Short mmCIF file of C-alpha atoms and ligand atoms in Angstrom, two decimals:
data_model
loop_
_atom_site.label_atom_id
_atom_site.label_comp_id
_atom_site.label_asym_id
_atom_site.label_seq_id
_atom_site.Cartn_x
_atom_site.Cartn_y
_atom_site.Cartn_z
CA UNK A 252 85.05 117.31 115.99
CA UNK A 253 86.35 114.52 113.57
CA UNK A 254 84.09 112.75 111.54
CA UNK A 255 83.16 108.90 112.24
CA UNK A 256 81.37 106.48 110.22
CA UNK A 257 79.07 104.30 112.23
CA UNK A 258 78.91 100.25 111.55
CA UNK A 259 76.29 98.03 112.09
CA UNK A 260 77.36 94.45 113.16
CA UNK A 261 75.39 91.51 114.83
CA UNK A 262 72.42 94.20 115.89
CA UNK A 263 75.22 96.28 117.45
CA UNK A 264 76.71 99.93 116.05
CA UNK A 265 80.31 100.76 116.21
CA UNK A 266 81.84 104.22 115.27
CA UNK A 267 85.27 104.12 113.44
CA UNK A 268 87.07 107.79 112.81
CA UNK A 269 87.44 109.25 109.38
CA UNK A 270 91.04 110.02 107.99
CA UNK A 271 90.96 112.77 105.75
CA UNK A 272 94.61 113.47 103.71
CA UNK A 273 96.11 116.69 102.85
CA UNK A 274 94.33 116.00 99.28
CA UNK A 275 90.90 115.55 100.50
CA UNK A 276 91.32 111.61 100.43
CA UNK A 277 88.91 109.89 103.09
CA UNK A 278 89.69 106.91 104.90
CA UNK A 279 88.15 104.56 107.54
CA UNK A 280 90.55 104.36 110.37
CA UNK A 281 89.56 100.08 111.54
CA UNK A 282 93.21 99.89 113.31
CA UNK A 283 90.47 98.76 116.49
CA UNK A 284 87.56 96.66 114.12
CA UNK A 285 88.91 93.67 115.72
CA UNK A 286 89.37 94.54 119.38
CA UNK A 287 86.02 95.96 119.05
CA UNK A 288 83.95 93.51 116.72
CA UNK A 289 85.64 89.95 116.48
CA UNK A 290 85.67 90.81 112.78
CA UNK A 291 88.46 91.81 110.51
CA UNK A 292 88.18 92.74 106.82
CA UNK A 293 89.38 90.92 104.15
CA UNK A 294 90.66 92.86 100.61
CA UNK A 295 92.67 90.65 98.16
CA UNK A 296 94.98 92.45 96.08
CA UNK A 297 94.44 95.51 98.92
CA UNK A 298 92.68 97.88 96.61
CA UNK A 299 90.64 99.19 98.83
CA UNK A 300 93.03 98.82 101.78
CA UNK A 301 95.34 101.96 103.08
CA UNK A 302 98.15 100.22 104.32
CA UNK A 303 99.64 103.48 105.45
CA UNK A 304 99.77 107.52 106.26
CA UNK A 305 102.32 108.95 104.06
CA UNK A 306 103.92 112.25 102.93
CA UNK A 307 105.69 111.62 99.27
CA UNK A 308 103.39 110.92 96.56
CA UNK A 309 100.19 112.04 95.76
CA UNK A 310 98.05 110.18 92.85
CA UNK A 311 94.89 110.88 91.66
CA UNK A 312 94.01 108.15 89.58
CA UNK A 313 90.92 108.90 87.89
CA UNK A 314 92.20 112.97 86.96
CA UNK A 315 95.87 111.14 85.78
CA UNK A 316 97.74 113.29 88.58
CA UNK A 317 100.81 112.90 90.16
CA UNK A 318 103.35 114.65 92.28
CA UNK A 319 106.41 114.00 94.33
CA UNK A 320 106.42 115.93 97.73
CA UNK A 321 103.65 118.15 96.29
CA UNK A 322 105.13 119.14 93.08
CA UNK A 323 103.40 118.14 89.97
CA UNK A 324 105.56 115.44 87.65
CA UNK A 325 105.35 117.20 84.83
CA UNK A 326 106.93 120.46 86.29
CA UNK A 327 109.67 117.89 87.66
CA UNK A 328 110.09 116.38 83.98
CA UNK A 329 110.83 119.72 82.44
CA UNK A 330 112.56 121.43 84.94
CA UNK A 331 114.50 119.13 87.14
CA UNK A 332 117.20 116.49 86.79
CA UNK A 333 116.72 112.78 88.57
CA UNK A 334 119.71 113.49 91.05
CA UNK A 335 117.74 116.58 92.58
CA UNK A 336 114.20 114.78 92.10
CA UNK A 337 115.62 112.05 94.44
CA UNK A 338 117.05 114.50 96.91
CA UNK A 339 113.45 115.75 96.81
CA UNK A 340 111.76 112.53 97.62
CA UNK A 341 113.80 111.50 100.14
CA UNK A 342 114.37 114.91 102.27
CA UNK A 343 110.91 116.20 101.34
CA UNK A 344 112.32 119.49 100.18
CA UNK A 345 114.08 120.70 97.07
CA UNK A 346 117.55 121.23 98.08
CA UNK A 347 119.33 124.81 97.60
CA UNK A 348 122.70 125.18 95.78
CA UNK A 349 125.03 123.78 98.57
CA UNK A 350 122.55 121.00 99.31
CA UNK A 351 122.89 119.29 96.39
CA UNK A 352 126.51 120.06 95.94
CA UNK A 353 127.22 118.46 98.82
CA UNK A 354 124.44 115.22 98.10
CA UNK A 355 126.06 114.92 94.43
CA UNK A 356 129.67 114.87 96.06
CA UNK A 357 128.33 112.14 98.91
CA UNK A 358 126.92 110.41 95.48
CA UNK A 359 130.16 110.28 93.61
CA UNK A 360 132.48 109.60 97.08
CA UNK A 361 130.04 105.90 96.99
CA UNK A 362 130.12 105.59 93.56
CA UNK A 363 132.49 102.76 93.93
CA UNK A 364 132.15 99.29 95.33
CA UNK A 365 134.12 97.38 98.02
CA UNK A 366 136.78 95.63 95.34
CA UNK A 367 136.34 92.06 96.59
CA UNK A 368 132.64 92.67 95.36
CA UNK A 369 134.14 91.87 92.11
CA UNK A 370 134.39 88.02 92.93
CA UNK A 371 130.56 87.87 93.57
CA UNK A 372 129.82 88.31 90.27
CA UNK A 373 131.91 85.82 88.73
CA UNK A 374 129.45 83.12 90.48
CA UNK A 375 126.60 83.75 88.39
CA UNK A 376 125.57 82.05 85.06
CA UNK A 377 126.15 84.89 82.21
CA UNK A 378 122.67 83.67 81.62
CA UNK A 379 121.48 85.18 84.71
CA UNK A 380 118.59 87.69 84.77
CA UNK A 381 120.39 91.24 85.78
CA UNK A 382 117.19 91.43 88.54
CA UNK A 383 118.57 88.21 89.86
CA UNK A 384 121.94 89.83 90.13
CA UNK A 385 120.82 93.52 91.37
CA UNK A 386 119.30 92.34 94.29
CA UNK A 387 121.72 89.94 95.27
CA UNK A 388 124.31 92.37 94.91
CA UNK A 389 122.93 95.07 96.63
CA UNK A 390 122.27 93.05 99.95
CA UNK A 391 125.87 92.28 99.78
CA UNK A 392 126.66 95.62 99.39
CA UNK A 393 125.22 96.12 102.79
CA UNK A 394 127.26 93.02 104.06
CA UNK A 395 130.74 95.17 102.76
CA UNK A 396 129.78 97.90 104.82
CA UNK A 397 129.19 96.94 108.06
CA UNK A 398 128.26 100.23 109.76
CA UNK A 399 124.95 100.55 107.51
CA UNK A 400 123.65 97.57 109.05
CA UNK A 401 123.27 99.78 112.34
CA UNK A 402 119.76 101.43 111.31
CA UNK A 403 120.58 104.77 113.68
CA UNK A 404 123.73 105.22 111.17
CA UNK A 405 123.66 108.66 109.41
CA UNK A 406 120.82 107.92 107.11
CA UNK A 407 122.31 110.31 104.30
CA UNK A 408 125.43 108.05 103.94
CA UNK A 409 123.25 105.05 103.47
CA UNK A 410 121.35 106.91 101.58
CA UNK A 411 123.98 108.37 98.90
CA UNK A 412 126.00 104.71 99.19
CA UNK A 413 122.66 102.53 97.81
CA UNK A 414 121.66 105.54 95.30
CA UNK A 415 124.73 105.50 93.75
CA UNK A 416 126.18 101.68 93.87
CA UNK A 417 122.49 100.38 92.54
CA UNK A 418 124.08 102.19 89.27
CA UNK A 419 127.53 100.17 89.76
CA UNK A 420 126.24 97.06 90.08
CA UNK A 421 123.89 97.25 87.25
CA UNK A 422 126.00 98.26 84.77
CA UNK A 423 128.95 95.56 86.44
CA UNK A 424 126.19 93.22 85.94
CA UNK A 425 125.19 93.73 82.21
CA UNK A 426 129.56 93.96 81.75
CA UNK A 427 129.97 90.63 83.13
CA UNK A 428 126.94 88.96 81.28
CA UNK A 429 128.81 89.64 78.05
CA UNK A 430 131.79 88.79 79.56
CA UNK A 431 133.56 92.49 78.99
CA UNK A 432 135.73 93.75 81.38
CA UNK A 433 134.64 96.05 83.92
CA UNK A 434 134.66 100.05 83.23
CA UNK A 435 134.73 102.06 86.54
CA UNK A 436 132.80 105.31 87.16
CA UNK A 437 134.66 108.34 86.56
CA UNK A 438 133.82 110.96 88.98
CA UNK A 439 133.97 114.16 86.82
CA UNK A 440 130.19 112.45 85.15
CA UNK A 441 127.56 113.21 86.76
CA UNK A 442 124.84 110.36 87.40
CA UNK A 443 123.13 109.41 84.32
CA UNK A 444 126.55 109.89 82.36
CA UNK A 445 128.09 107.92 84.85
CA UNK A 446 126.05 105.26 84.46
CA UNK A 447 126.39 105.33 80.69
CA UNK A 448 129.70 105.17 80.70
CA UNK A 449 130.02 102.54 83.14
CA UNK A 450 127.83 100.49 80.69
CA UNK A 451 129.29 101.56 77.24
CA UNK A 452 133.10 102.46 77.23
CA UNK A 453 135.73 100.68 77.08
CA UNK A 454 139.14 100.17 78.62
CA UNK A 455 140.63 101.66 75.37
CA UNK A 456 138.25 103.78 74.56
CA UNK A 457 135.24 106.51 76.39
CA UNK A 458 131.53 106.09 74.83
CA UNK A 459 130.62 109.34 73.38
CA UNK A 460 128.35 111.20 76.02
CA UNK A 461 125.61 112.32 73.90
CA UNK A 462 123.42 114.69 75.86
CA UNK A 463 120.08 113.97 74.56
CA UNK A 464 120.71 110.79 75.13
CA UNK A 465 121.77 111.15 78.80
CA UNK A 466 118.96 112.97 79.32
CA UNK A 467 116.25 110.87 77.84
CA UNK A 468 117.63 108.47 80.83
CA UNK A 469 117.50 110.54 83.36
CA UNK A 470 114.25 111.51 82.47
CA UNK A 471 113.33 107.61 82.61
CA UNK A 472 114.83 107.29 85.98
CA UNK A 473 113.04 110.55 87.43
CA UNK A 474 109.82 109.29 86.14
CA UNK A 475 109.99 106.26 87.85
CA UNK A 476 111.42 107.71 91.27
CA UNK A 477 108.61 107.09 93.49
CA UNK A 478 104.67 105.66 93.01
CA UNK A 479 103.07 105.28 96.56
CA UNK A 480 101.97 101.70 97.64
CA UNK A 481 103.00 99.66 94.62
CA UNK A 482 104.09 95.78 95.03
CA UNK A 483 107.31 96.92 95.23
CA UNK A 484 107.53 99.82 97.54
CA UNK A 485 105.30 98.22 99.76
CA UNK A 486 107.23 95.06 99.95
CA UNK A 487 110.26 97.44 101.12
CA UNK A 488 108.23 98.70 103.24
CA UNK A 489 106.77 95.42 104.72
CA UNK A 490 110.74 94.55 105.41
CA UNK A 491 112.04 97.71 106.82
CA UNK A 492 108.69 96.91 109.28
CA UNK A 493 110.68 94.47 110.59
CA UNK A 494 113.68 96.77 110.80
CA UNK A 495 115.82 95.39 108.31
CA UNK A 496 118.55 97.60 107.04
CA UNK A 497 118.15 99.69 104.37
CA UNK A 498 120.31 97.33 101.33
CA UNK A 499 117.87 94.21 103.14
CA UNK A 500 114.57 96.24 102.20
CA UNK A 501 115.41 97.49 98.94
CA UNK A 502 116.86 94.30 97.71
CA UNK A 503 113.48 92.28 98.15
CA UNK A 504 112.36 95.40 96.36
CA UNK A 505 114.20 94.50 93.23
CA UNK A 506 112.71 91.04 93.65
CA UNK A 507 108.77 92.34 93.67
CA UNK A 508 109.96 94.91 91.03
CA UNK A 509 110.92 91.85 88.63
CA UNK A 510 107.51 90.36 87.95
CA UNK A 511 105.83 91.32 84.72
CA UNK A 512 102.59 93.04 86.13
CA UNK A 513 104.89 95.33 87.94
CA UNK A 514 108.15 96.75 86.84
CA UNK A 515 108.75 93.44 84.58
CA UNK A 516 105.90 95.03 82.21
CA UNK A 517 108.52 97.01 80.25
CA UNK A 518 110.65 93.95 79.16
CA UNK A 519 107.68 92.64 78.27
CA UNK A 520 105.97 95.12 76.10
CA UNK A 521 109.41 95.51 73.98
CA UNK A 522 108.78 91.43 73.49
CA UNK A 523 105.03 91.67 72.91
CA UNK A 524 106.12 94.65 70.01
CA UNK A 525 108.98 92.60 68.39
CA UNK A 526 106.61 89.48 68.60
CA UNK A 527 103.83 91.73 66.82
CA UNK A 528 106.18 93.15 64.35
CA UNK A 529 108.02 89.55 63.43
CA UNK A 530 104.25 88.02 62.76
CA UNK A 531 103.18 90.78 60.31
CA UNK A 532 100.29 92.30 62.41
CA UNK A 533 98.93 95.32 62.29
CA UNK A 534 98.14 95.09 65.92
CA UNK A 535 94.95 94.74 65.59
CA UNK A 536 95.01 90.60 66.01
CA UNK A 537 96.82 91.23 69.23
CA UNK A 538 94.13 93.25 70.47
CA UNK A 539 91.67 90.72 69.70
CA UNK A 540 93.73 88.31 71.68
CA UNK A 541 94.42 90.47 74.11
CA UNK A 542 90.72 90.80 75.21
CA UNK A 543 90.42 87.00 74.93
CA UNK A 544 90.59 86.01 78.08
CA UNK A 545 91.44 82.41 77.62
CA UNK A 546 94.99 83.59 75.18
CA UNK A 547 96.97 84.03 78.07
CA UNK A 548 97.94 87.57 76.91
CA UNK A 549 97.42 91.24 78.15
CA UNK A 550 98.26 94.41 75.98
CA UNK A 551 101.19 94.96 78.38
CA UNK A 552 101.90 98.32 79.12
CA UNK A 553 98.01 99.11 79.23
CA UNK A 554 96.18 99.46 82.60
CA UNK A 555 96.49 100.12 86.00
CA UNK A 556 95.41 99.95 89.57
CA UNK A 557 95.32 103.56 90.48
CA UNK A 558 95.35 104.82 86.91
CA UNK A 559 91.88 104.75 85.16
CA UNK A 560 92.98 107.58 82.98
CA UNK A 561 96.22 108.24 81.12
CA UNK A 562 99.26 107.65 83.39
CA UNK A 563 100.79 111.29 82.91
CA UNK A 564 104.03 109.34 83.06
CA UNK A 565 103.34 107.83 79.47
CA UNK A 566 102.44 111.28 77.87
CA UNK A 567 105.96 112.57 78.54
CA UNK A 568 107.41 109.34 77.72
CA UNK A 569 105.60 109.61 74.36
CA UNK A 570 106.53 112.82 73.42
CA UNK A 571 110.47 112.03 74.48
CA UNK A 572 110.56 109.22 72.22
CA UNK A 573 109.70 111.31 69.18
CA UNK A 574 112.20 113.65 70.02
CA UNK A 575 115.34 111.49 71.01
CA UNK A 576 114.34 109.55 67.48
CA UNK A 577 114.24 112.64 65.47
CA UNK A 578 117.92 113.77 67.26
CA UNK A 579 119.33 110.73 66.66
CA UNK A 580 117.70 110.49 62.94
CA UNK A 581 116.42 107.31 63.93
CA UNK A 582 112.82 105.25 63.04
CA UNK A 583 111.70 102.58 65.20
CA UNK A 584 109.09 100.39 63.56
CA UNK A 585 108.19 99.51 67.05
CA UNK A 586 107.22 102.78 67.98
CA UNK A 587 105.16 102.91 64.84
CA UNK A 588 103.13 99.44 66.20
CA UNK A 589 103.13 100.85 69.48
CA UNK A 590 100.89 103.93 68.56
CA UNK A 591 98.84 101.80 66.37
CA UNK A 592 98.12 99.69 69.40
CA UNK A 593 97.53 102.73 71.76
CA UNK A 594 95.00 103.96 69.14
CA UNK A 595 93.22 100.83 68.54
CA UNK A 596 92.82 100.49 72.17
CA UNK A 597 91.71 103.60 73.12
CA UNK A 598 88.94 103.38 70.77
CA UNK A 599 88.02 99.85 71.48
CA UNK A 600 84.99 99.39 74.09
CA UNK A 601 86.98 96.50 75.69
CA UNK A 602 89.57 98.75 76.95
CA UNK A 603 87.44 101.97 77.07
CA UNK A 604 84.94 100.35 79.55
CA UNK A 605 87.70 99.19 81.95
CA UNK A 606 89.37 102.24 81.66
CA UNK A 607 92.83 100.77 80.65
CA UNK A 608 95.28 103.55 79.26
CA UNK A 609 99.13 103.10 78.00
CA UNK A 610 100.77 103.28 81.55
CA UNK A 611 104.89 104.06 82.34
CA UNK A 612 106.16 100.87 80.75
CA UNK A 613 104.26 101.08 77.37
CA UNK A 614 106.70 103.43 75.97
CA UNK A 615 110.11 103.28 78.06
CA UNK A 616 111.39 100.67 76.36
CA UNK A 617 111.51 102.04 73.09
CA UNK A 618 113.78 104.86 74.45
CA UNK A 619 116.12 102.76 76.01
CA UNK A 620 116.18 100.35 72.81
CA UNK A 621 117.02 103.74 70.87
CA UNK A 622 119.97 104.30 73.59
CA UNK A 623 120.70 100.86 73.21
CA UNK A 624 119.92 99.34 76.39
CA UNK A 625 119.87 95.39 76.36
CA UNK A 626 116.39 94.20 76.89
CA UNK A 627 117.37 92.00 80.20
CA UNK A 628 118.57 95.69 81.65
CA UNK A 629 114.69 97.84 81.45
CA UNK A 630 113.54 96.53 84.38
CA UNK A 631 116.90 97.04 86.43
CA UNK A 632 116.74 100.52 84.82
CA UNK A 633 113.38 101.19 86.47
CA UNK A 634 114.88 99.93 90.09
CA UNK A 635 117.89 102.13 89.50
CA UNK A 636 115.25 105.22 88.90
CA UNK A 637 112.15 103.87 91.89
CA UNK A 638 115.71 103.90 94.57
CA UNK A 639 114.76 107.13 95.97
CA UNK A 640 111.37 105.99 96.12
CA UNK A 641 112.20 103.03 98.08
CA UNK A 642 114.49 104.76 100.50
CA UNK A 643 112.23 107.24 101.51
CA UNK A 644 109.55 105.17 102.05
CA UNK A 645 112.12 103.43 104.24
CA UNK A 646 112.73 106.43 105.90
CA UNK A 647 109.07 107.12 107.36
CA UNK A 648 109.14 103.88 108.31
CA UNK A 649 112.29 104.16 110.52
CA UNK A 650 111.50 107.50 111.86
CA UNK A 651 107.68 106.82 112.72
CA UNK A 652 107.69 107.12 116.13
CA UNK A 653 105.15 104.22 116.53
CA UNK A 654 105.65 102.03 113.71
CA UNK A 655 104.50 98.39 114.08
CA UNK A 656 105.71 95.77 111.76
CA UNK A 657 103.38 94.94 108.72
CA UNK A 658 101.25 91.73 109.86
CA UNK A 659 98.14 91.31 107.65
CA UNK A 660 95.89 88.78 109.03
CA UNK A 661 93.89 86.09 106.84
CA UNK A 662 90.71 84.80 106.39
CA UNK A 663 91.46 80.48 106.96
CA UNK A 664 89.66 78.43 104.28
CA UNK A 665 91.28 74.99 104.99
CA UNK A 666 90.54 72.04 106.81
CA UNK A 667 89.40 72.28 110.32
CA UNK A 668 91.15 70.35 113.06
CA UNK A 669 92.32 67.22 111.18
CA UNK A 670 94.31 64.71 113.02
CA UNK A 671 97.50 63.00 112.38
CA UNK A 672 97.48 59.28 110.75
CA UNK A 673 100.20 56.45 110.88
CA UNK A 674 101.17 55.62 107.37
CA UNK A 675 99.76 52.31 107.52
CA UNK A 676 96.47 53.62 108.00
CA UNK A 677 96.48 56.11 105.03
CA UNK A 678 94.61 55.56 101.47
N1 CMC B 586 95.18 93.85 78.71
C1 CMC B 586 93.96 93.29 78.65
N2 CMC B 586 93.08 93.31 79.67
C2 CMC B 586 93.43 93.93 80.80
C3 CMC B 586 94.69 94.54 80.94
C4 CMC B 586 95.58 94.48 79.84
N3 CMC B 586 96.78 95.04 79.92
N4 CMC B 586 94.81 95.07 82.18
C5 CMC B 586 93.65 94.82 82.80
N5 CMC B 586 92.81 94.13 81.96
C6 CMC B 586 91.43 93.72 82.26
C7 CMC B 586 91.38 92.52 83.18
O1 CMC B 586 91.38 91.31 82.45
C8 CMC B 586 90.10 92.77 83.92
O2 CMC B 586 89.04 92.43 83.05
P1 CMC B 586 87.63 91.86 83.65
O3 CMC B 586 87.06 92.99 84.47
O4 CMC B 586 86.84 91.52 82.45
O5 CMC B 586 87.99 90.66 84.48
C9 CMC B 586 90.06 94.29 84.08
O6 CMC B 586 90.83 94.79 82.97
C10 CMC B 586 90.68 94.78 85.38
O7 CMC B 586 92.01 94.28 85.46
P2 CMC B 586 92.68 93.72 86.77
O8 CMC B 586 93.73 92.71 86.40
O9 CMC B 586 91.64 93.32 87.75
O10 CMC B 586 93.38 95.04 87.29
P3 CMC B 586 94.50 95.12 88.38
O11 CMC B 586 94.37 96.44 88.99
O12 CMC B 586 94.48 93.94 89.27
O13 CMC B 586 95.86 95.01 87.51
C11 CMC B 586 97.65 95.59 86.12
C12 CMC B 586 96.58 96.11 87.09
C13 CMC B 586 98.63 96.72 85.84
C14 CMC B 586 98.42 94.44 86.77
C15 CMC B 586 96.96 95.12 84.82
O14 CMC B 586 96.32 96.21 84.20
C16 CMC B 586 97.94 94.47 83.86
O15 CMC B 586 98.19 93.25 83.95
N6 CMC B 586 98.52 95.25 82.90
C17 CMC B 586 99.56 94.72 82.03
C18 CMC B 586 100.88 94.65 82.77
C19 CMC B 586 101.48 96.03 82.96
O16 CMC B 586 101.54 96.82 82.04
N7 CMC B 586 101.99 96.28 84.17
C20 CMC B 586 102.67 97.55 84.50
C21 CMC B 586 101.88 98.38 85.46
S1 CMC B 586 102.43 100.08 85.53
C22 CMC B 586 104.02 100.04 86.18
C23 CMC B 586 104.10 99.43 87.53
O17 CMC B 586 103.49 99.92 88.47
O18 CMC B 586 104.83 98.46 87.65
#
């Protein structure tokens, strides 16, 4: 027999099942609390709230674990590629050798965008933010192609078409922001090259594919394929709840993505390094500040919700960024500040107690600074790698058989019933 846990309200006892996950997670099941108690619960920030059953990610937060479909990220770091990671995520299997023949051809067949796309760009400021941009763009994208507006559309089409044009756009994006022409993708690159090139050559002449580079970016974008409930993920989740299309959901994902306690956090480290490295610190003033709670500032990059141990992301983030520096003979005193600031931290009782650790974004940016990514483009390079993510976490919610939209309820603290007054009789 299941488990239940029994509650005691108003002199009465209710019984609520127990949810246990494949990972030995437990979980009140209070989908009735209300029907059966008048009472709902209230959880700002939902950290104690499950807002779903799910079968992609697993995290472990205090041990520093995490795995897509079962299979550990580390494994998936060293073994795997991002264009077969995101096959994994979003068909919960790792494909064979025709599989993901046939899902890299259906990637490179919607590499390109509808042409008259071209004209939307020319309406933004070149001072817009790329974010601002990518998620514009990509719910036009869905307006260009009619047919993926139909949810019951073959979902690996709409699939392949936002995988591969969130690439396209972002690198028309950062083209058009320094007012350089527009480079095509070439189909012979794979995904990551692709994407490189798009951003780098030019009309009269191809940027030099170096391989450690590409991969150092497609190890970026496979780390950041998928991470449960975050803002983001469960913002495209709240839309698709309401069966939006797919390009709908994923561009308000973009928007929650943008903010910099989510995926914003890796602009904003590279800025909090250059600022520390401009003043002369040794990074130890910033920390001071940092735990100041009336400075404004956060060690960004440190901490996290689920995390209260080292986000395994960041370890293998580390280590790449020693190696691509070393291939490309390269020193970064911001990688140099960055490390003192990770070891200050770690041994300060401020951070120690709380249990904040270097997380995804502390890290990143340095890599992409070495590949020579713009600043404005790290957090559109983190939605171009969390797409699988997203559309998979579409996906359960379009298949789920009984899926209700998202409707959180609220807990009213404002006036009571207030009638309306003529203006003459207002103070
Ligand atoms: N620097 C200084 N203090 C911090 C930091 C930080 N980076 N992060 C958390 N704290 C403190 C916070 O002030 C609070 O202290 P107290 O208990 O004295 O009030 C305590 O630690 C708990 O923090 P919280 O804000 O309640 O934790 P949260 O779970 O609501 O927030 C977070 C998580 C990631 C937003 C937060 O740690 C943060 O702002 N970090 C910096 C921004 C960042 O790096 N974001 C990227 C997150 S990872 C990638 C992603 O998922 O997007």
């Amino acid at each position: 027999m299941s488990k239940v846990a029994k509650l005691e309200l108003d002199s009465k006892v209710y019984e609520f099942p127990i949810v246990v996950g494949s990972e030995d997670e437990h979980s009140l099941d209070i989908s009735t609390l209300r029907s059966k108690t008048g009472y709902i619960t209230l959880d700002e920030g939902y950290g104690n709230t499950g807002s779903c059953l799910s079968n992609i990610t697993f995290i472990d937060g205090e041990k520093g674990i995490l795995r897509y479909r079962g299979i550990p990220i580390e494994e998936l770091a060293e073994k795997s590629t991002f264009v077969e990671t995101a096959y994994l995520i979003i068909y919960g299997k790792l494909p064979n050798s025709q599989e993901i023949k046939d899902f890299s051809s259906l990637l490179t067949k919607n590499e390109m965008l509808h042409e008259d796309m071209k004209f939307h760009f020319e309406g933004f400021p070149t001072h817009a933010h790329p974010m601002a941009i990518l998620s514009s763009m990509i719910n036009a994208a869905g307006c260009f192609l009619p047919e993926v507006l139909n949810p019951d559309e073959v979902f690996l089409t709409q699939a392949a078409r936002l995988l591969s044009q969130v690439r396209t756009i972002a690198a028309f994006s950062y083209r058009k922001s320094l007012g350089l022409p527009i480079i095509y993708p070439k189909p012979i690159y794979k995904y990551t090259a692709n994407f490189l090139h798009m951003m780098f050559s030019e009309p009269y002449e191809d940027y030099e594919l170096q391989p450690e580079v590409v991969n150092a970016l497609d190890l970026i974008f496979l780390l950041h394929a998928d991470h449960e409930q975050n803002c983001s993920t469960s913002t495209v989740r709240m839309v698709a709840s309401s069966q939006a299309n797919l390009f709908a959901s994923a561009a308000a994902g973009v928007c929650a993505l943008w903010g910099p306690l989510h995926g914003g956090a890796n602009q904003a480290v590279l800025e909090m390094l250059e600022d520390i490295h401009k003043s002369g610190d040794n990074g130890s003033r910033f920390i001071e500040a940092a735990k100041d709670k009336t400075s404004g500032k956060r060690l960004m990059g440190f901490g996290h919700r689920i995390y209260k141990n080292y986000d395994p992301r960041a370890r293998i983030i580390k280590k790449k960024c020693d190696e691509l520096l070393a291939v490309l003979k390269r020193k970064d005193p911001l990688l140099d500040i960055a490390k003192r600031l990770e070891e200050g931290a770690l041994s300060d009782p401020y951070f120690i107690d709380r249990k904040l650790y270097p997380n995804v974004d502390f890290y990143s940016g340095i890599i992409m600074r070495a590949i020579g990514i713009p600043l404005s483009m790290y957090t559109v390079m983190f939605a171009i790698g969390r797409m699988p993510g997203w559309i998979a976490n579409f996906k359960e919610i379009h298949d789920a058989k009984d899926s209700r939209i998202y409707r959180p309820r609220q807990v009213y603290t404002g006036r009571t019933l207030t009638h309306y007054t003529p203006f003459r009789e207002r103070v």
